Amino acid sequence: MYFSNHLLYILSVEKWGQKDLIAEEDFSIDELVRKMKKPEIGAIVSYLGMVRDEDSEIKGMEIRISEGEAGEELENLKRKALDKFDIEAVEIVHREGSLKVGDNITLVLVGAKHRKEAFRACEYLIDVLKTTKAIRRRELRQK
């Protein structure tokens, strides 16, 4: 498993005891999807955010996370999504540290009985996650 040695924070939340992970190392998307699969789930929607260089000047990104605040915010975000949408499971993984262009930053997985609710919930989670104050992102530009 990719993240076994570098977990900074683990928070158990929700219907099947899914976990939010804040990790320095990359994560296994396949492993997280496999863990989410249940007979009640008919769709799993995923969002993978990566470091991008849209103007050939970005060499990476520095991400700092306030662990206590981030855990509380992620827990509240997941609970709101589970209350607001007809979904069964949510998994959020966020990287911390210095990342290069092309590295994975965040993964949001939403499991639901039907795809429409999973897509809507995933979009909601992404939009709110980008405004989370406990996660600070800074682009690293080439000089």
PDB file of C-alpha atoms in Angstrom:
ATOM      1  CA  MET A   1       0.000   0.000   0.000  1.00  0.00           C
ATOM      2  CA  TYR A   2       1.445   3.387  -1.018  1.00  0.00           C
ATOM      3  CA  PHE A   3       0.518   5.437   2.035  1.00  0.00           C
ATOM      4  CA  SER A   4       1.244   3.019   4.890  1.00  0.00           C
ATOM      5  CA  ASN A   5       4.440   4.682   6.142  1.00  0.00           C
ATOM      6  CA  HIS A   6       3.554   8.328   5.628  1.00  0.00           C
ATOM      7  CA  LEU A   7       0.125   8.922   7.099  1.00  0.00           C
ATOM      8  CA  LEU A   8      -0.037  12.166   8.964  1.00  0.00           C
ATOM      9  CA  TYR A   9      -3.656  12.039   9.997  1.00  0.00           C
ATOM     10  CA  ILE A  10      -6.433   9.472   9.876  1.00  0.00           C
ATOM     11  CA  LEU A  11     -10.046  10.283  10.616  1.00  0.00           C
ATOM     12  CA  SER A  12     -12.759   7.630  10.686  1.00  0.00           C
ATOM     13  CA  VAL A  13     -16.087   8.840   9.382  1.00  0.00           C
ATOM     14  CA  GLU A  14     -19.449   7.644   8.175  1.00  0.00           C
ATOM     15  CA  LYS A  15     -21.504   4.750   7.013  1.00  0.00           C
ATOM     16  CA  TRP A  16     -18.855   2.084   6.427  1.00  0.00           C
ATOM     17  CA  GLY A  17     -16.031   3.535   8.465  1.00  0.00           C
ATOM     18  CA  GLN A  18     -14.328   5.130   5.461  1.00  0.00           C
ATOM     19  CA  LYS A  19     -11.288   7.239   6.257  1.00  0.00           C
ATOM     20  CA  ASP A  20     -10.008  10.635   5.250  1.00  0.00           C
ATOM     21  CA  LEU A  21      -6.309  10.531   4.608  1.00  0.00           C
ATOM     22  CA  ILE A  22      -3.839  13.358   4.604  1.00  0.00           C
ATOM     23  CA  ALA A  23      -0.627  11.906   3.235  1.00  0.00           C
ATOM     24  CA  GLU A  24       2.813  12.934   2.038  1.00  0.00           C
ATOM     25  CA  GLU A  25       3.119   9.949  -0.312  1.00  0.00           C
ATOM     26  CA  ASP A  26       0.949   9.149  -3.311  1.00  0.00           C
ATOM     27  CA  PHE A  27      -2.183   7.051  -2.803  1.00  0.00           C
ATOM     28  CA  SER A  28      -3.568   3.981  -4.554  1.00  0.00           C
ATOM     29  CA  ILE A  29      -6.768   4.950  -6.362  1.00  0.00           C
ATOM     30  CA  ASP A  30      -7.536   1.303  -7.162  1.00  0.00           C
ATOM     31  CA  GLU A  31      -7.231   0.295  -3.501  1.00  0.00           C
ATOM     32  CA  LEU A  32      -9.535   3.084  -2.325  1.00  0.00           C
ATOM     33  CA  VAL A  33     -12.146   2.276  -5.001  1.00  0.00           C
ATOM     34  CA  ARG A  34     -11.957  -1.432  -4.097  1.00  0.00           C
ATOM     35  CA  LYS A  35     -12.611  -0.614  -0.437  1.00  0.00           C
ATOM     36  CA  MET A  36     -15.634   1.518  -1.345  1.00  0.00           C
ATOM     37  CA  LYS A  37     -17.336  -1.153  -3.451  1.00  0.00           C
ATOM     38  CA  LYS A  38     -20.382  -2.603  -1.691  1.00  0.00           C
ATOM     39  CA  PRO A  39     -23.459  -4.443  -3.003  1.00  0.00           C
ATOM     40  CA  GLU A  40     -25.636  -1.386  -2.275  1.00  0.00           C
ATOM     41  CA  ILE A  41     -23.523   0.924  -4.431  1.00  0.00           C
ATOM     42  CA  GLY A  42     -24.345   1.152  -8.135  1.00  0.00           C
ATOM     43  CA  ALA A  43     -21.950   3.995  -8.998  1.00  0.00           C
ATOM     44  CA  ILE A  44     -18.664   5.383  -7.768  1.00  0.00           C
ATOM     45  CA  VAL A  45     -17.724   8.805  -9.085  1.00  0.00           C
ATOM     46  CA  SER A  46     -14.147   9.959  -8.715  1.00  0.00           C
ATOM     47  CA  TYR A  47     -12.292  13.232  -9.010  1.00  0.00           C
ATOM     48  CA  LEU A  48      -8.506  13.294  -9.168  1.00  0.00           C
ATOM     49  CA  GLY A  49      -6.839  16.682  -8.816  1.00  0.00           C
ATOM     50  CA  MET A  50      -3.247  16.980 -10.051  1.00  0.00           C
ATOM     51  CA  VAL A  51      -0.563  19.650 -10.122  1.00  0.00           C
ATOM     52  CA  ARG A  52      -0.682  21.283 -13.548  1.00  0.00           C
ATOM     53  CA  ASP A  53       1.508  23.720 -15.446  1.00  0.00           C
ATOM     54  CA  GLU A  54      -0.758  25.728 -17.691  1.00  0.00           C
ATOM     55  CA  ASP A  55       1.761  28.455 -18.576  1.00  0.00           C
ATOM     56  CA  SER A  56       5.097  26.553 -18.627  1.00  0.00           C
ATOM     57  CA  GLU A  57       6.242  28.450 -15.530  1.00  0.00           C
ATOM     58  CA  ILE A  58       4.997  26.228 -12.698  1.00  0.00           C
ATOM     59  CA  LYS A  59       7.401  23.605 -11.393  1.00  0.00           C
ATOM     60  CA  GLY A  60       5.241  22.334  -8.559  1.00  0.00           C
ATOM     61  CA  MET A  61       3.070  23.130  -5.579  1.00  0.00           C
ATOM     62  CA  GLU A  62       3.628  23.398  -1.846  1.00  0.00           C
ATOM     63  CA  ILE A  63       0.686  22.216   0.250  1.00  0.00           C
ATOM     64  CA  ARG A  64       0.457  22.767   3.996  1.00  0.00           C
ATOM     65  CA  ILE A  65      -2.357  21.344   6.083  1.00  0.00           C
ATOM     66  CA  SER A  66      -3.420  22.291   9.581  1.00  0.00           C
ATOM     67  CA  GLU A  67      -4.170  18.747  10.734  1.00  0.00           C
ATOM     68  CA  GLY A  68      -6.649  19.437  13.546  1.00  0.00           C
ATOM     69  CA  GLU A  69      -8.632  21.996  11.577  1.00  0.00           C
ATOM     70  CA  ALA A  70      -8.523  19.990   8.361  1.00  0.00           C
ATOM     71  CA  GLY A  71      -9.812  16.850  10.068  1.00  0.00           C
ATOM     72  CA  GLU A  72     -12.769  18.707  11.532  1.00  0.00           C
ATOM     73  CA  GLU A  73     -13.526  20.475   8.245  1.00  0.00           C
ATOM     74  CA  LEU A  74     -13.326  17.232   6.252  1.00  0.00           C
ATOM     75  CA  GLU A  75     -15.564  15.425   8.726  1.00  0.00           C
ATOM     76  CA  ASN A  76     -18.157  18.216   8.556  1.00  0.00           C
ATOM     77  CA  LEU A  77     -17.924  18.328   4.767  1.00  0.00           C
ATOM     78  CA  LYS A  78     -18.537  14.604   4.476  1.00  0.00           C
ATOM     79  CA  ARG A  79     -21.460  14.697   6.889  1.00  0.00           C
ATOM     80  CA  LYS A  80     -23.051  17.588   4.965  1.00  0.00           C
ATOM     81  CA  ALA A  81     -22.692  15.706   1.682  1.00  0.00           C
ATOM     82  CA  LEU A  82     -24.194  12.541   3.170  1.00  0.00           C
ATOM     83  CA  ASP A  83     -27.126  14.568   4.535  1.00  0.00           C
ATOM     84  CA  LYS A  84     -27.643  16.693   1.416  1.00  0.00           C
ATOM     85  CA  PHE A  85     -27.392  13.990  -1.261  1.00  0.00           C
ATOM     86  CA  ASP A  86     -28.697  10.450  -1.604  1.00  0.00           C
ATOM     87  CA  ILE A  87     -25.241   8.860  -1.367  1.00  0.00           C
ATOM     88  CA  GLU A  88     -23.804   5.941   0.574  1.00  0.00           C
ATOM     89  CA  ALA A  89     -20.096   6.695   1.005  1.00  0.00           C
ATOM     90  CA  VAL A  90     -17.481   9.438   0.696  1.00  0.00           C
ATOM     91  CA  GLU A  91     -13.703   9.147   0.631  1.00  0.00           C
ATOM     92  CA  ILE A  92     -11.371  12.149   0.514  1.00  0.00           C
ATOM     93  CA  VAL A  93      -7.596  11.892   0.299  1.00  0.00           C
ATOM     94  CA  HIS A  94      -5.362  14.970   0.212  1.00  0.00           C
ATOM     95  CA  ARG A  95      -1.602  15.162  -0.217  1.00  0.00           C
ATOM     96  CA  GLU A  96       0.659  17.424   1.798  1.00  0.00           C
ATOM     97  CA  GLY A  97       4.180  18.679   1.128  1.00  0.00           C
ATOM     98  CA  SER A  98       6.131  19.574  -2.014  1.00  0.00           C
ATOM     99  CA  LEU A  99       4.589  18.178  -5.180  1.00  0.00           C
ATOM    100  CA  LYS A 100       5.821  18.245  -8.785  1.00  0.00           C
ATOM    101  CA  VAL A 101       3.825  18.932 -11.947  1.00  0.00           C
ATOM    102  CA  GLY A 102       1.796  15.801 -12.683  1.00  0.00           C
ATOM    103  CA  ASP A 103       1.644  14.628  -9.055  1.00  0.00           C
ATOM    104  CA  ASN A 104      -1.717  13.723  -7.546  1.00  0.00           C
ATOM    105  CA  ILE A 105      -3.042  16.285  -5.053  1.00  0.00           C
ATOM    106  CA  THR A 106      -6.466  15.096  -4.040  1.00  0.00           C
ATOM    107  CA  LEU A 107      -8.921  12.294  -4.633  1.00  0.00           C
ATOM    108  CA  VAL A 108     -12.643  12.493  -3.959  1.00  0.00           C
ATOM    109  CA  LEU A 109     -14.712   9.302  -4.259  1.00  0.00           C
ATOM    110  CA  VAL A 110     -18.478   9.232  -3.882  1.00  0.00           C
ATOM    111  CA  GLY A 111     -20.484   6.029  -3.798  1.00  0.00           C
ATOM    112  CA  ALA A 112     -24.234   6.018  -4.408  1.00  0.00           C
ATOM    113  CA  LYS A 113     -27.030   3.791  -5.587  1.00  0.00           C
ATOM    114  CA  HIS A 114     -27.411   5.949  -8.706  1.00  0.00           C
ATOM    115  CA  ARG A 115     -24.883   7.968 -10.722  1.00  0.00           C
ATOM    116  CA  LYS A 116     -26.671  11.349 -10.788  1.00  0.00           C
ATOM    117  CA  GLU A 117     -26.516  11.835  -7.032  1.00  0.00           C
ATOM    118  CA  ALA A 118     -22.910  10.650  -6.967  1.00  0.00           C
ATOM    119  CA  PHE A 119     -21.912  13.199  -9.636  1.00  0.00           C
ATOM    120  CA  ARG A 120     -23.753  16.028  -7.884  1.00  0.00           C
ATOM    121  CA  ALA A 121     -22.240  15.190  -4.503  1.00  0.00           C
ATOM    122  CA  CYS A 122     -18.742  14.871  -5.964  1.00  0.00           C
ATOM    123  CA  GLU A 123     -18.972  18.311  -7.582  1.00  0.00           C
ATOM    124  CA  TYR A 124     -20.226  19.803  -4.305  1.00  0.00           C
ATOM    125  CA  LEU A 125     -17.367  18.199  -2.350  1.00  0.00           C
ATOM    126  CA  ILE A 126     -14.734  19.458  -4.807  1.00  0.00           C
ATOM    127  CA  ASP A 127     -16.103  23.009  -4.761  1.00  0.00           C
ATOM    128  CA  VAL A 128     -16.157  23.175  -0.962  1.00  0.00           C
ATOM    129  CA  LEU A 129     -12.810  21.394  -0.575  1.00  0.00           C
ATOM    130  CA  LYS A 130     -11.097  24.080  -2.675  1.00  0.00           C
ATOM    131  CA  THR A 131     -12.238  26.727  -0.156  1.00  0.00           C
ATOM    132  CA  THR A 132     -11.075  24.841   2.944  1.00  0.00           C
ATOM    133  CA  LYS A 133      -8.998  27.255   5.019  1.00  0.00           C
ATOM    134  CA  ALA A 134      -7.013  24.500   6.753  1.00  0.00           C
ATOM    135  CA  ILE A 135      -5.436  23.498   3.410  1.00  0.00           C
ATOM    136  CA  ARG A 136      -3.007  26.062   2.002  1.00  0.00           C
ATOM    137  CA  ARG A 137      -1.705  25.746  -1.551  1.00  0.00           C
ATOM    138  CA  ARG A 138       1.151  27.739  -3.080  1.00  0.00           C
ATOM    139  CA  GLU A 139       2.378  27.397  -6.653  1.00  0.00           C
ATOM    140  CA  LEU A 140       6.135  27.021  -7.065  1.00  0.00           C
ATOM    141  CA  ARG A 141       7.225  28.978 -10.137  1.00  0.00           C
ATOM    142  CA  GLN A 142      10.382  28.661 -12.149  1.00  0.00           C
ATOM    143  CA  LYS A 143      12.674  31.654 -11.872  1.00  0.00           C
TER     144      LYS A 143
END
